[in-house]
Tab-separated table of C-alpha atoms in Angstrom:
chain	number	residue	atom	x	y	z
E	1215	MET	CA	-73.150	-10.854	-30.049
E	1216	SER	CA	-72.791	-8.165	-28.077
E	1217	LYS	CA	-69.979	-6.988	-26.183
E	1218	ALA	CA	-71.669	-8.370	-23.036
E	1219	GLU	CA	-73.032	-11.657	-23.993
E	1220	ALA	CA	-69.089	-11.800	-25.545
E	1221	ILE	CA	-68.281	-11.121	-21.989
E	1222	SER	CA	-70.525	-13.091	-20.219
E	1223	SER	CA	-69.387	-16.272	-22.370
E	1224	THR	CA	-66.457	-15.940	-21.024
E	1225	PRO	CA	-64.916	-18.526	-18.430
E	1226	GLU	CA	-63.243	-15.998	-16.736
E	1227	THR	CA	-66.483	-13.965	-15.949
E	1228	ILE	CA	-68.604	-16.684	-15.951
E	1229	ALA	CA	-68.033	-16.855	-11.355
E	1230	VAL	CA	-68.899	-12.855	-11.403
E	1231	GLU	CA	-72.274	-12.837	-12.825
E	1232	VAL	CA	-73.726	-11.732	-9.707
E	1233	ASP	CA	-71.895	-10.428	-7.179
E	1234	ASN	CA	-73.471	-12.197	-4.199
E	1235	PRO	CA	-76.820	-11.968	-4.416
E	1236	ARG	CA	-77.325	-13.181	-0.757
E	1237	SER	CA	-78.328	-10.357	0.809
E	1238	PRO	CA	-80.304	-8.117	-1.171
E	1239	LEU	CA	-82.436	-12.241	-1.172
E	1240	LEU	CA	-82.727	-12.097	2.555
E	1241	ALA	CA	-83.888	-8.888	3.234
E	1242	GLY	CA	-86.424	-9.193	0.540
E	1243	PHE	CA	-87.108	-12.513	2.038
E	1244	LEU	CA	-87.773	-10.527	5.442
E	1245	GLY	CA	-89.706	-8.271	4.216
E	1246	SER	CA	-91.918	-10.678	2.630
E	1247	MET	CA	-92.197	-12.585	6.087
E	1248	PHE	CA	-92.267	-8.886	7.896
E	1249	LEU	CA	-95.938	-9.393	5.500
E	1250	VAL	CA	-96.940	-12.625	6.629
E	1251	PHE	CA	-97.026	-11.003	10.439
E	1252	GLY	CA	-98.661	-7.956	9.169
E	1253	SER	CA	-101.031	-9.013	7.665
E	1254	LEU	CA	-102.229	-11.813	11.000
E	1255	GLY	CA	-103.367	-7.642	11.959
E	1256	VAL	CA	-104.878	-6.035	9.165
E	1257	GLY	CA	-105.566	-7.933	6.087
E	1258	TRP	CA	-108.648	-8.828	4.793
E	1259	LEU	CA	-110.291	-11.902	6.607
E	1260	ALA	CA	-114.108	-13.379	5.855
E	1261	PRO	CA	-115.837	-12.682	9.064
E	1262	VAL	CA	-116.755	-16.559	8.925
E	1263	SER	CA	-113.433	-17.153	8.912
E	1264	GLU	CA	-112.325	-19.528	11.826
E	1265	LEU	CA	-108.566	-17.476	12.392
E	1266	ARG	CA	-110.472	-15.162	14.120
E	1267	ARG	CA	-110.902	-17.649	17.119
E	1268	LEU	CA	-107.442	-17.941	17.849
E	1269	PRO	CA	-105.456	-16.097	19.830
E	1270	LEU	CA	-102.392	-14.448	18.471
E	1271	PHE	CA	-104.905	-12.971	15.388
E	1272	ILE	CA	-107.232	-11.753	18.057
E	1273	TRP	CA	-104.570	-10.054	20.006
E	1274	MET	CA	-102.508	-8.354	16.617
E	1275	ARG	CA	-106.410	-7.270	15.247
E	1276	THR	CA	-108.240	-6.060	18.389
E	1277	GLU	CA	-105.113	-5.267	20.761
E	1278	ALA	CA	-104.073	-1.193	19.824
E	1279	PHE	CA	-100.347	-2.416	19.971
E	1280	GLY	CA	-100.623	-5.270	17.827
E	1281	VAL	CA	-102.753	-3.165	15.101
E	1282	ALA	CA	-99.865	-0.933	15.727
E	1283	LEU	CA	-97.567	-3.575	15.103
E	1284	SER	CA	-99.662	-5.151	11.765
E	1285	ILE	CA	-98.565	-1.762	10.302
E	1286	VAL	CA	-95.898	-1.198	10.826
E	1287	LEU	CA	-94.375	-4.632	9.550
E	1288	LEU	CA	-96.868	-3.927	6.804
E	1289	ALA	CA	-95.331	-0.519	5.371
E	1290	ILE	CA	-91.422	-1.488	6.113
E	1291	GLY	CA	-91.937	-5.160	4.939
E	1292	GLY	CA	-93.320	-3.945	1.389
E	1293	MET	CA	-90.735	-1.568	1.302
E	1294	LEU	CA	-88.480	-4.212	2.209
E	1295	LEU	CA	-89.159	-5.904	-0.898
E	1296	VAL	CA	-88.663	-2.332	-3.115
E	1297	ARG	CA	-84.977	-2.608	-2.034
E	1298	ALA	CA	-84.742	-6.056	-1.864
E	1299	TRP	CA	-85.606	-5.938	-5.924
E	1300	LEU	CA	-83.538	-2.512	-6.848
E	1301	ARG	CA	-80.399	-4.268	-4.920
E	1302	LEU	CA	-80.586	-7.627	-6.576
E	1303	GLY	CA	-80.160	-6.226	-10.281
E	1304	GLN	CA	-77.243	-3.516	-8.752
E	1305	HIS	CA	-75.422	-7.015	-7.955
E	1306	VAL	CA	-75.839	-8.111	-11.223
E	1307	MET	CA	-72.618	-7.589	-13.172
E	1308	VAL	CA	-73.846	-8.957	-16.297
E	1309	TRP	CA	-77.218	-10.108	-17.222
E	1310	GLY	CA	-76.461	-13.651	-18.134
E	1311	SER	CA	-77.509	-17.132	-17.230
E	1312	GLN	CA	-76.760	-16.410	-13.064
E	1313	ALA	CA	-78.795	-13.237	-12.836
E	1314	ARG	CA	-81.314	-15.559	-14.562
E	1315	LYS	CA	-80.963	-18.092	-11.104
E	1316	ALA	CA	-81.173	-15.011	-8.548
E	1317	THR	CA	-83.860	-13.516	-9.796
E	1318	LEU	CA	-85.746	-17.127	-10.183
E	1319	GLN	CA	-83.940	-17.274	-6.113
E	1320	ALA	CA	-86.152	-14.098	-5.724
E	1321	VAL	CA	-89.426	-14.995	-6.733
E	1322	VAL	CA	-89.141	-18.357	-4.596
E	1323	ALA	CA	-87.888	-16.757	-1.478
E	1324	TRP	CA	-89.335	-13.649	-1.916
E	1325	GLY	CA	-93.254	-15.141	-3.236
E	1326	LEU	CA	-93.741	-17.702	-1.329
E	1327	PRO	CA	-93.973	-16.648	2.092
E	1328	MET	CA	-96.903	-14.222	1.080
E	1329	MET	CA	-98.438	-17.663	-0.175
E	1330	PHE	CA	-99.867	-17.631	3.930
E	1331	THR	CA	-100.883	-14.207	3.738
E	1332	VAL	CA	-103.834	-13.208	4.774
E	1333	PRO	CA	-105.122	-11.025	1.405
E	1334	LEU	CA	-103.396	-7.708	1.652
E	1335	PHE	CA	-104.412	-4.367	-0.307
E	1336	SER	CA	-107.155	-5.903	-1.826
E	1337	ARG	CA	-109.997	-8.202	-0.436
E	1338	ASP	CA	-110.974	-8.837	-4.159
E	1339	VAL	CA	-110.656	-12.400	-3.538
E	1340	TYR	CA	-114.035	-12.683	-1.844
E	1341	ALA	CA	-116.277	-11.689	-4.867
E	1342	TYR	CA	-114.397	-14.727	-6.523
E	1343	ILE	CA	-115.970	-16.836	-4.083
E	1344	GLY	CA	-119.069	-14.989	-4.419
E	1345	GLN	CA	-118.856	-15.435	-7.569
E	1346	GLY	CA	-118.375	-18.901	-6.964
E	1347	ARG	CA	-120.413	-19.606	-4.892
E	1348	LEU	CA	-123.174	-18.366	-7.130
E	1349	MET	CA	-122.123	-20.343	-10.051
E	1350	VAL	CA	-122.370	-24.236	-7.714
E	1351	GLU	CA	-125.828	-22.941	-6.481
E	1352	GLY	CA	-126.791	-22.440	-10.248
E	1353	ILE	CA	-127.781	-18.830	-10.423
E	1354	ASN	CA	-126.041	-16.685	-13.222
E	1355	PRO	CA	-123.740	-14.491	-11.734
E	1356	TYR	CA	-123.947	-12.204	-14.717
E	1357	GLU	CA	-127.761	-10.974	-13.435
E	1358	HIS	CA	-127.226	-11.540	-10.314
E	1359	GLY	CA	-124.325	-9.640	-7.914
E	1360	ILE	CA	-123.699	-11.591	-4.346
E	1361	SER	CA	-126.147	-9.900	-2.774
E	1362	ALA	CA	-128.566	-12.709	-4.238
E	1363	LEU	CA	-126.787	-15.293	-1.816
E	1364	PRO	CA	-127.840	-15.811	1.793
E	1365	ASN	CA	-125.617	-14.189	4.341
E	1366	TYR	CA	-123.802	-12.912	1.798
E	1367	PHE	CA	-121.633	-10.404	3.771
E	1368	GLN	CA	-120.284	-13.474	6.051
E	1369	LEU	CA	-117.558	-13.770	1.973
E	1370	GLY	CA	-116.124	-10.836	2.796
E	1371	ALA	CA	-116.617	-9.219	-0.125
E	1372	ASP	CA	-116.612	-5.562	-0.767
E	1373	LYS	CA	-119.829	-4.351	-0.323
E	1374	MET	CA	-119.555	-2.653	-5.124
E	1375	TRP	CA	-119.909	-6.154	-5.448
E	1376	THR	CA	-122.714	-6.899	-3.998
E	1377	GLU	CA	-125.281	-5.734	-6.829
E	1378	ALA	CA	-122.101	-5.589	-9.151
E	1379	PRO	CA	-122.417	-7.760	-12.293
E	1380	VAL	CA	-119.387	-10.145	-12.731
E	1381	PRO	CA	-116.940	-8.415	-15.741
E	1382	TYR	CA	-115.344	-12.017	-15.726
E	1383	GLY	CA	-115.479	-14.589	-18.716
E	1384	GLN	CA	-116.048	-17.800	-19.008
E	1385	LEU	CA	-112.531	-19.657	-17.840
E	1386	PHE	CA	-112.448	-17.749	-15.081
E	1387	LEU	CA	-116.069	-18.475	-13.976
E	1388	TRP	CA	-114.807	-21.872	-13.822
E	1389	ILE	CA	-112.077	-21.811	-12.345
E	1390	GLU	CA	-114.184	-19.678	-8.703
E	1391	GLN	CA	-116.802	-22.689	-9.296
E	1392	PHE	CA	-114.542	-25.074	-9.315
E	1393	VAL	CA	-112.551	-23.931	-5.701
E	1394	VAL	CA	-115.833	-22.792	-3.854
E	1395	TRP	CA	-117.105	-26.617	-4.644
E	1396	ALA	CA	-113.906	-28.007	-3.737
E	1397	THR	CA	-113.192	-25.873	-0.837
E	1398	ASN	CA	-117.152	-25.874	0.127
E	1399	VAL	CA	-116.583	-22.426	0.873
E	1400	HIS	CA	-113.735	-22.801	3.324
E	1401	PRO	CA	-112.359	-19.137	2.832
E	1402	GLU	CA	-109.067	-19.913	3.400
E	1403	GLY	CA	-108.987	-23.047	1.405
E	1404	SER	CA	-110.543	-21.256	-1.674
E	1405	ILE	CA	-108.067	-18.431	-1.161
E	1406	MET	CA	-105.875	-21.044	-1.566
E	1407	LEU	CA	-106.156	-23.272	-4.611
E	1408	PHE	CA	-106.876	-19.394	-6.278
E	1409	ARG	CA	-103.169	-18.463	-5.509
E	1410	LEU	CA	-102.462	-21.450	-7.090
E	1411	ALA	CA	-104.136	-20.878	-10.176
E	1412	GLY	CA	-102.380	-17.279	-10.352
E	1413	VAL	CA	-99.765	-19.560	-9.325
E	1414	ILE	CA	-99.889	-20.698	-13.294
E	1415	GLY	CA	-99.923	-17.617	-14.526
E	1416	ILE	CA	-96.820	-16.309	-12.832
E	1417	VAL	CA	-95.282	-19.814	-14.327
E	1418	LEU	CA	-96.409	-18.383	-17.889
E	1419	CYS	CA	-94.233	-14.901	-17.124
E	1420	ILE	CA	-91.205	-16.652	-15.974
E	1421	ILE	CA	-91.704	-18.828	-19.146
E	1422	TYR	CA	-92.487	-16.428	-22.157
E	1423	VAL	CA	-90.954	-12.791	-20.933
E	1424	PRO	CA	-87.790	-14.716	-21.624
E	1425	LYS	CA	-88.044	-15.610	-24.566
E	1426	LEU	CA	-90.125	-12.825	-26.223
E	1427	ALA	CA	-86.903	-10.728	-24.624
E	1428	GLU	CA	-85.761	-12.947	-27.528
E	1429	LEU	CA	-87.167	-12.240	-30.236
E	1430	HIS	CA	-86.498	-8.238	-29.640
E	1431	GLY	CA	-83.406	-8.469	-29.023
E	1432	VAL	CA	-83.887	-7.446	-25.502
E	1433	ASN	CA	-82.121	-9.120	-22.316
E	1434	PRO	CA	-84.482	-12.106	-21.863
E	1435	HIS	CA	-82.533	-11.919	-17.663
E	1436	ARG	CA	-82.737	-8.630	-17.488
E	1437	ALA	CA	-86.167	-8.878	-18.825
E	1438	LEU	CA	-87.088	-11.259	-16.499
E	1439	TRP	CA	-85.588	-8.915	-13.285
E	1440	LEU	CA	-88.097	-6.468	-14.194
E	1441	THR	CA	-90.745	-8.026	-14.260
E	1442	ALA	CA	-91.185	-11.602	-12.174
E	1443	ALA	CA	-88.957	-10.276	-9.022
E	1444	ASN	CA	-90.267	-6.763	-8.926
E	1445	PRO	CA	-92.909	-6.208	-5.907
E	1446	LEU	CA	-95.705	-5.024	-6.935
E	1447	PHE	CA	-95.705	-8.396	-9.438
E	1448	LEU	CA	-95.619	-10.612	-6.347
E	1449	THR	CA	-97.699	-8.149	-4.045
E	1450	ASN	CA	-101.032	-8.083	-6.221
E	1451	PHE	CA	-100.121	-11.476	-8.455
E	1452	ILE	CA	-99.969	-13.384	-4.102
E	1453	ALA	CA	-100.539	-11.165	-1.591
E	1454	SER	CA	-103.462	-9.905	-2.953
E	1455	VAL	CA	-104.346	-12.714	-5.456
E	1456	HIS	CA	-105.405	-11.240	-8.245
E	1457	ASN	CA	-107.039	-13.096	-11.191
E	1458	ASP	CA	-104.876	-10.805	-13.351
E	1459	ALA	CA	-101.587	-13.413	-13.158
E	1460	LEU	CA	-103.611	-15.943	-15.064
E	1461	MET	CA	-104.879	-13.377	-17.211
E	1462	ILE	CA	-101.370	-12.066	-18.401
E	1463	GLY	CA	-99.780	-15.576	-18.401
E	1464	LEU	CA	-101.995	-16.688	-20.806
E	1465	ALA	CA	-101.463	-13.783	-22.892
E	1466	LEU	CA	-98.140	-13.621	-22.992
E	1467	ALA	CA	-97.565	-16.866	-24.297
E	1468	GLY	CA	-100.421	-16.420	-26.539
E	1469	LEU	CA	-98.590	-13.291	-27.781
E	1470	TYR	CA	-95.459	-15.355	-28.263
E	1471	TYR	CA	-96.484	-18.814	-30.396
E	1472	CYS	CA	-98.191	-15.881	-32.321
E	1473	ALA	CA	-95.136	-13.900	-33.127
E	1474	THR	CA	-93.455	-17.636	-33.838
E	1475	GLN	CA	-96.297	-18.402	-36.813
E	1476	ARG	CA	-97.769	-20.717	-34.466
E	1477	VAL	CA	-100.905	-18.770	-34.925
E	1478	ILE	CA	-103.976	-21.106	-34.408
E	1479	ARG	CA	-102.258	-21.878	-30.462
E	1480	GLY	CA	-101.558	-18.642	-29.709
E	1481	ILE	CA	-104.718	-17.306	-30.563
E	1482	VAL	CA	-106.265	-19.720	-28.110
E	1483	LEU	CA	-104.264	-19.176	-25.650
E	1484	VAL	CA	-105.050	-15.679	-25.848
E	1485	THR	CA	-108.618	-16.396	-26.191
E	1486	LEU	CA	-108.659	-18.204	-22.591
E	1487	SER	CA	-107.142	-15.103	-21.203
E	1488	ILE	CA	-109.737	-12.740	-22.540
E	1489	SER	CA	-111.605	-15.626	-20.446
E	1490	VAL	CA	-110.582	-14.323	-17.622
E	1491	LYS	CA	-110.190	-11.043	-18.400
E	1492	PRO	CA	-111.901	-9.563	-21.032
E	1493	ILE	CA	-109.213	-6.617	-21.324
E	1494	THR	CA	-107.260	-8.782	-23.490
E	1495	ILE	CA	-109.016	-8.314	-26.113
E	1496	VAL	CA	-107.198	-5.083	-27.384
E	1497	PHE	CA	-103.997	-7.771	-28.417
E	1498	LEU	CA	-106.469	-9.360	-31.280
E	1499	PRO	CA	-105.955	-6.462	-33.647
E	1500	PHE	CA	-102.551	-6.562	-33.382
E	1501	ILE	CA	-103.034	-10.550	-33.818
E	1502	GLY	CA	-104.302	-10.001	-36.727
E	1503	LEU	CA	-100.992	-7.821	-38.061
E	1504	LEU	CA	-99.020	-10.729	-37.441
E	1505	TRP	CA	-100.924	-13.643	-38.744
E	1506	ALA	CA	-100.962	-11.539	-41.924
E	1507	GLY	CA	-96.939	-11.115	-42.102
E	1508	LYS	CA	-94.535	-8.356	-42.674
E	1509	GLY	CA	-96.342	-6.662	-45.794
E	1510	ALA	CA	-99.614	-7.548	-46.037
E	1511	SER	CA	-101.534	-5.634	-47.839
E	1512	TRP	CA	-104.594	-3.668	-46.686
E	1513	PRO	CA	-107.252	-6.150	-48.534
E	1514	ARG	CA	-105.128	-8.983	-46.895
E	1515	LYS	CA	-105.155	-7.328	-42.999
E	1516	ALA	CA	-108.511	-7.352	-43.384
E	1517	LEU	CA	-108.639	-11.212	-44.008
E	1518	PHE	CA	-106.511	-11.880	-41.273
E	1519	TRP	CA	-108.660	-9.427	-39.123
E	1520	LEU	CA	-111.669	-10.988	-39.672
E	1521	MET	CA	-109.983	-15.213	-39.548
E	1522	THR	CA	-108.841	-13.723	-36.056
E	1523	ALA	CA	-111.909	-12.482	-34.924
E	1524	ALA	CA	-114.182	-15.371	-35.759
E	1525	LEU	CA	-111.604	-17.697	-33.936
E	1526	THR	CA	-111.745	-16.074	-31.307
E	1527	PHE	CA	-115.102	-15.140	-30.769
E	1528	GLY	CA	-115.661	-18.903	-32.284
E	1529	LEU	CA	-114.222	-20.054	-29.045
E	1530	LEU	CA	-115.870	-17.430	-26.443
E	1531	TYR	CA	-118.686	-18.828	-27.819
E	1532	LEU	CA	-118.537	-22.316	-28.009
E	1533	LEU	CA	-117.365	-22.539	-23.942
E	1534	SER	CA	-120.446	-19.606	-23.840
E	1535	LEU	CA	-122.401	-23.284	-24.934
E	1536	VAL	CA	-120.608	-24.632	-21.793
E	1537	ASN	CA	-123.155	-22.533	-19.134
E	1538	GLY	CA	-125.012	-21.114	-21.376
E	1539	PHE	CA	-124.327	-17.555	-19.971
E	1540	GLY	CA	-123.614	-16.310	-23.803
E	1541	PHE	CA	-121.813	-13.016	-23.141
E	1542	GLY	CA	-123.351	-12.098	-20.625
E	1543	TRP	CA	-119.840	-10.318	-19.464
E	1544	ILE	CA	-120.023	-7.912	-21.491
E	1545	ASN	CA	-122.592	-6.182	-19.426
E	1546	GLY	CA	-120.474	-6.156	-16.690
E	1547	LEU	CA	-117.394	-5.180	-17.508
E	1548	SER	CA	-118.549	-1.448	-16.166
E	1549	ALA	CA	-118.449	-2.579	-12.415
E	1550	PRO	CA	-117.980	-2.522	-10.162
E	1551	GLY	CA	-115.067	0.009	-8.800
E	1552	SER	CA	-114.366	3.842	-7.651
E	1553	VAL	CA	-115.111	5.638	-10.865
E	1554	TRP	CA	-111.245	8.062	-10.571
E	1555	ILE	CA	-108.789	8.088	-8.568
E	1556	TRP	CA	-106.696	11.678	-7.627
E	1557	TYR	CA	-103.529	10.331	-8.982
E	1558	ALA	CA	-104.727	9.034	-12.443
E	1559	PRO	CA	-103.597	11.856	-15.129
E	1560	VAL	CA	-107.596	11.814	-16.574
E	1561	GLY	CA	-109.245	11.413	-13.222
E	1562	LEU	CA	-107.002	14.560	-11.494
E	1563	LEU	CA	-108.313	16.339	-14.279
E	1564	GLY	CA	-111.941	15.630	-13.383
E	1565	LEU	CA	-111.438	16.523	-10.168
E	1566	ILE	CA	-110.669	20.189	-11.044
E	1567	VAL	CA	-112.395	20.831	-13.463
E	1568	ALA	CA	-115.577	19.241	-11.107
E	1569	SER	CA	-114.027	22.306	-8.140
E	1570	ILE	CA	-114.159	24.396	-10.810
E	1571	PHE	CA	-117.192	24.493	-11.790
E	1572	ASN	CA	-118.611	23.646	-9.239
E	1573	VAL	CA	-117.691	27.146	-7.260
E	1574	PHE	CA	-120.048	29.019	-10.262
E	1575	GLY	CA	-122.839	26.070	-8.806
E	1576	LEU	CA	-123.195	24.113	-11.910
E	1577	ASP	CA	-122.886	20.728	-11.923
E	1578	GLY	CA	-118.960	20.047	-11.617
E	1579	TRP	CA	-118.855	16.246	-11.835
E	1580	GLY	CA	-121.295	15.926	-15.295
E	1581	MET	CA	-118.867	18.164	-16.267
E	1582	ALA	CA	-115.432	15.754	-14.818
E	1583	ARG	CA	-117.405	13.039	-17.052
E	1584	TRP	CA	-117.302	14.811	-19.999
E	1585	VAL	CA	-113.542	14.644	-19.441
E	1586	TYR	CA	-113.179	10.671	-18.428
E	1587	ASP	CA	-115.946	9.718	-21.265
E	1588	ALA	CA	-112.528	12.132	-23.653
E	1589	GLY	CA	-109.956	10.535	-21.885
E	1590	LYS	CA	-111.590	6.657	-23.168
E	1591	VAL	CA	-112.043	8.816	-26.567
E	1592	LEU	CA	-108.454	9.483	-26.529
E	1593	ALA	CA	-107.388	5.428	-25.316
E	1594	LEU	CA	-109.276	4.243	-28.462
E	1595	GLY	CA	-107.745	6.712	-31.077
E	1596	ILE	CA	-104.192	5.189	-29.980
E	1597	VAL	CA	-105.213	2.471	-30.029
E	1598	ALA	CA	-106.256	2.737	-33.997
E	1599	TRP	CA	-103.135	4.688	-34.324
E	1600	GLN	CA	-101.509	2.338	-33.112
E	1601	VAL	CA	-103.070	-0.351	-34.954
E	1602	PHE	CA	-102.849	1.444	-39.125
E	1603	ARG	CA	-99.722	2.896	-38.488
E	1604	GLY	CA	-96.394	1.815	-37.792
E	1605	GLU	CA	-93.738	-0.618	-38.666
E	1606	HIS	CA	-94.411	-4.398	-38.453
E	1607	ASP	CA	-90.981	-4.622	-37.066
E	1608	ARG	CA	-92.302	-2.862	-33.943
E	1609	LEU	CA	-96.060	-4.601	-33.433
E	1610	MET	CA	-95.225	-5.453	-30.028
E	1611	ARG	CA	-94.252	-2.112	-29.254
E	1612	ARG	CA	-97.120	-0.479	-30.631
E	1613	LEU	CA	-99.720	-3.557	-28.715
E	1614	THR	CA	-98.050	-2.046	-25.478
E	1615	LEU	CA	-98.075	1.371	-26.355
E	1616	ALA	CA	-101.870	0.856	-27.301
E	1617	PHE	CA	-102.127	-1.237	-24.016
E	1618	ALA	CA	-100.999	2.000	-21.750
E	1619	ALA	CA	-102.744	4.228	-23.427
E	1620	ILE	CA	-105.833	1.983	-22.234
E	1621	VAL	CA	-104.710	2.520	-18.079
E	1622	PHE	CA	-102.885	5.648	-18.754
E	1623	LEU	CA	-105.818	7.442	-20.171
E	1624	ALA	CA	-108.582	5.514	-17.839
E	1625	PRO	CA	-109.948	7.898	-14.423
E	1626	MET	CA	-109.336	5.003	-12.189
E	1627	ILE	CA	-106.061	3.390	-12.588
E	1628	GLN	CA	-105.197	0.861	-10.352
E	1629	SER	CA	-101.436	-0.856	-9.092
E	1630	TRP	CA	-101.971	-4.642	-10.970
E	1631	TYR	CA	-102.776	-2.437	-14.252
E	1632	VAL	CA	-99.584	-1.226	-13.898
E	1633	VAL	CA	-98.598	-4.765	-13.664
E	1634	TRP	CA	-100.166	-5.791	-16.505
E	1635	LEU	CA	-97.641	-3.646	-18.714
E	1636	ILE	CA	-94.793	-3.668	-16.939
E	1637	PRO	CA	-94.222	-7.881	-18.584
E	1638	LEU	CA	-94.656	-6.269	-21.833
E	1639	PHE	CA	-92.621	-3.492	-22.123
E	1640	ALA	CA	-89.384	-5.520	-20.404
E	1641	VAL	CA	-89.792	-7.858	-23.249
E	1642	THR	CA	-89.923	-5.035	-25.650
E	1643	GLY	CA	-87.016	-2.721	-23.998
E	1644	ILE	CA	-86.410	-0.789	-21.191
E	1645	ARG	CA	-83.553	1.105	-21.737
E	1646	ASP	CA	-80.819	2.328	-18.521
E	1647	ASP	CA	-82.152	6.003	-18.653
E	1648	TRP	CA	-85.585	7.588	-18.406
E	1649	GLN	CA	-86.759	5.016	-18.737
E	1650	VAL	CA	-85.836	2.937	-16.614
E	1651	LYS	CA	-86.175	5.364	-13.492
E	1652	THR	CA	-89.970	5.837	-14.487
E	1653	VAL	CA	-90.567	1.901	-13.567
E	1654	TYR	CA	-88.573	2.462	-10.025
E	1655	PHE	CA	-90.936	5.462	-9.244
E	1656	MET	CA	-93.617	3.973	-10.594
E	1657	VAL	CA	-93.093	0.710	-8.388
E	1658	SER	CA	-92.001	2.515	-5.585
E	1659	PHE	CA	-95.546	4.490	-5.673
E	1660	PHE	CA	-97.629	1.538	-5.993
E	1661	MET	CA	-96.627	0.127	-3.195
E	1662	VAL	CA	-96.199	3.235	-1.040
E	1663	TYR	CA	-100.177	3.297	-2.103
E	1664	ALA	CA	-100.772	0.232	-1.378
E	1665	ILE	CA	-99.395	-0.184	1.774
E	1666	SER	CA	-101.636	2.098	2.905
E	1667	ASP	CA	-104.430	2.255	0.756
E	1668	GLN	CA	-106.648	-0.999	1.816
E	1669	LEU	CA	-106.208	-2.149	5.455
E	1670	ASP	CA	-108.405	-4.277	7.449
E	1671	VAL	CA	-108.762	-2.671	11.124
E	1672	PHE	CA	-110.829	-4.081	13.744
E	1673	PRO	CA	-114.240	-1.715	13.789
E	1674	TYR	CA	-114.248	-1.505	17.491
E	1675	LEU	CA	-111.388	0.173	17.390
E	1676	GLN	CA	-112.856	3.212	15.528
E	1677	THR	CA	-115.241	5.714	17.110
E	1678	GLU	CA	-119.216	5.831	15.884
E	1679	ASP	CA	-118.688	9.346	13.809
E	1680	LEU	CA	-115.650	9.418	11.796
E	1681	GLY	CA	-113.540	6.863	12.003
E	1682	LEU	CA	-110.291	7.571	14.052
E	1683	ALA	CA	-108.865	4.450	13.779
E	1684	LEU	CA	-108.709	3.919	10.888
E	1685	ALA	CA	-108.664	7.065	9.593
E	1686	LEU	CA	-104.929	6.899	11.886
E	1687	ALA	CA	-104.181	3.639	10.237
E	1688	ARG	CA	-103.992	3.859	7.376
E	1689	ASN	CA	-102.192	7.656	7.644
E	1690	ALA	CA	-99.443	5.404	9.894
E	1691	ALA	CA	-99.150	3.199	7.295
E	1692	ALA	CA	-98.365	5.804	4.589
E	1693	ILE	CA	-95.934	8.154	6.497
E	1694	ILE	CA	-94.012	5.030	7.258
E	1695	ALA	CA	-93.336	3.965	3.897
E	1696	LEU	CA	-93.502	7.035	2.545
E	1697	LEU	CA	-90.701	7.551	4.942
E	1698	PHE	CA	-89.067	4.193	3.710
E	1699	ALA	CA	-89.187	5.801	-0.842
E	1700	LEU	CA	-87.604	8.826	0.580
E	1701	TYR	CA	-84.945	7.302	1.953
E	1702	LEU	CA	-84.384	5.210	-1.693
E	1703	ILE	CA	-84.549	7.969	-3.396
E	1704	PHE	CA	-82.235	10.379	-2.030
E	1705	LEU	CA	-80.690	9.515	1.364
E	1706	ASP	CA	-80.138	5.776	0.657
E	1707	PRO	CA	-75.538	5.006	-0.468
E	1708	ARG	CA	-76.325	2.069	-2.151
E	1709	THR	CA	-80.296	3.097	-3.991
E	1710	LYS	CA	-79.934	6.895	-4.330
E	1711	HIS	CA	-78.267	6.792	-7.474
E	1712	LEU	CA	-80.508	5.222	-9.558
E	1713	PHE	CA	-82.695	7.555	-9.300
E	1714	SER	CA	-81.208	10.670	-10.122
E	1715	LYS	CA	-79.680	11.736	-13.143
E	1716	SER	CA	-76.601	9.440	-14.699
E	1717	ASP	CA	-74.299	10.095	-17.014
E	1718	GLU	CA	-73.516	7.073	-17.520
E	1719	PRO	CA	-73.989	5.357	-21.016
E	1720	VAL	CA	-76.829	3.378	-22.005
E	1721	THR	CA	-75.304	0.229	-22.228
E	1722	THR	CA	-79.212	-1.456	-22.640
E	1723	ARG	CA	-80.271	-1.806	-26.285
E	1724	PRO	CA	-82.791	0.939	-27.935
E	1725	VAL	CA	-86.576	0.518	-27.776
E	1726	ILE	CA	-88.399	-1.410	-30.973
């Protein structure tokens, strides 16, 4: 038993495990409510939404003051959540059962209002509705984009989805089909059902993150705080309605059962995760190693890799027989989405290469594609290295590093990609040094970026040529959020030392 655990178990200290978490809980709730009201003006509404007819929505979306107020509420609300999360961690004296209780209270208090926001930071949920409508009407979504539907533009999906095949697996297609059938394509009703599906994934994370952390000798309550109360986790999985919540929840549950010698159950759950979003297919070689056991010979490892693949793809094949679409999702893995983004290391390098070659009149973007391909090859090399080299006791950490390589060596990184990684790193150990500071910086950065990245500004407020109103709105949101972040990092007497170098000893267990 560690010293911290011994302290937390004594009756005299149980009452002070968490020093009055009410203040950060209320601050986070206020921030979440700000997101709710801000979303009324700049959240993503489908063109056919009945909410557009309500006087409050009309005022907040069509009047300049209403839009400005929405932007301010959105920016301040998002950053209040970041501060509340940091302060909640600071109020924990000992990471015991009371810390778990405070974390769960935060998830409810901060997450529940987000269930009622107009979709924020992404409009992928409207693509889900369009894909579900394709399913209901008997159109193969692996072969046709939502432009095959009449009046598809009224569904509110990004134009990137108009011709793009679906990159999701069979399970999520059925969820989309059920949602659209159950709501008769009602936008807000569909959004609520998709959010409820996401809540299932959140609950799975809440259950299995502590269990996986305990398997690795990591404090389960701190791992839960790093994961579930994290504002990126809550905003991406609830406010933005991403299906990644269900994907990662099923994957974590599957990993836990594979790690506790209930491998068949675990593989079934990971297969269901793949049938939501196929990126978790990278888990399979590591699951095969878990199944083979410590000290397994290479022939035994190869056998269990084959067994893992046979079971997974056999299940996927059976699922494909139900709808007859086969493995069509493979064709959709490359679409849609932007090719690169400036803050991704590989994306930035590609931009630099393209700029240099363009100066000399050469095909700069053609060279940039070589850079992007090189990043993907390097990521695959790191995955292979983690599969074939390393200690068995570090297997889950090796999986995490392989998954991180796929995310960070891609030319495009989205905030919800980072959320895939946080629970995996949390359960295998995030130290109190540069590691946790990196998490703080990344959460702050991606929250600032999300706040300014996608705003649904009423088109009549924009000029005909430059879309000036949209540019002003995004810049205003970015400036407010960035100033708040700089305050947290450099000025706030409560939080600034969290981002600076500390002379205090590292108290958490070393990374395994």
